[in-house]
Every structure is written in C-alpha cells, then in structure tokens.
Amino acid sequence: MSNSELKSSSDTLGDAKFFPTDQETTRVAGGLKATIKNPNVSDEAKSNAHERLREMGTSADASADQTKKDIGQDRFSGSPEDPNAPLTQQQLGGYKATIKSNDPKVSDDAKQHAQEVLEAHDQRA
C-alpha cells in the first residue's frame, strides 16, 4: 500500500472524516520524534518524520510542552482575560465553581467575570 493510500484510508472511516483528538495528535508527534532518534530506522523514514513534524508546525528538538504549543494543543490555551478564547472543560468548571462559591474571598467582580466567560461559551453555572 502506498503512502497516499495509507493516508487516505487512515483519514476516513467509511464516508465519515476522521479528526484526531488532541491526545492522539500529541502521541503522533511523540512517535515521529521517537522515529527520528531510533538508530534502527532508515534515513528515509527519519526524513519523512522530520517533514511530517514540520507540517504539524513543530520539530524533533522541541520539548513535549513546546510541541503541544506548536501544534495548538496547549492544555492551558484559554485566557481568562479574553472571554472568547477557547477553554478546557476544567477551566469552564472552575468558572462555574466561582459563581456557585459561598467563600467570602470570592468577590462579586470575580463572579460577574466568570458569568461573562460562561455566557460567551454558551455555558450555564
């Protein structure tokens, strides 16, 4: 099976497109890095792995955390200052907990900000 046939068969499942999860993409990058560092792998395979990492926007020399940032999968990509920034489920849960908190240390301003962020992400407390 050629590389293009392999790529097209792995990109689709029947008629449905396959979209890898963040974790799968990170693991692919890790596997490509391992390919490059393995002395038993051919130069052609190493070259292909370098090219694929470049296409993903990272390199073999990048740390795991840097690779996640390079390929847009930084775990903490959301920004509390920008209510429209993408947030993880854990971050959204934190905003929900802020709103429901009875802790006197949580200010009304903090609760209002949390409410605005949740509304911007179509979430309710």
Coordinates of C-alpha atoms in Angstrom, one line a residue, residues 29-30 34 44-45 56 58 86 89 109 117 119 122:
A29 CA 4.2 13.9 17.3
G30 CA 5.9 11.8 20.0
A34 CA 11.0 8.6 18.5
E44 CA 14.2 7.9 4.5
A45 CA 11.9 7.2 7.4
M56 CA 2.5 19.9 12.1
T58 CA 7.0 21.6 15.3
P86 CA -11.1 28.5 23.8
Q89 CA -13.8 21.6 30.4
D109 CA -16.5 41.1 40.4
V117 CA -17.0 34.0 30.3
E119 CA -22.1 33.1 28.6
D122 CA -22.8 29.2 25.8

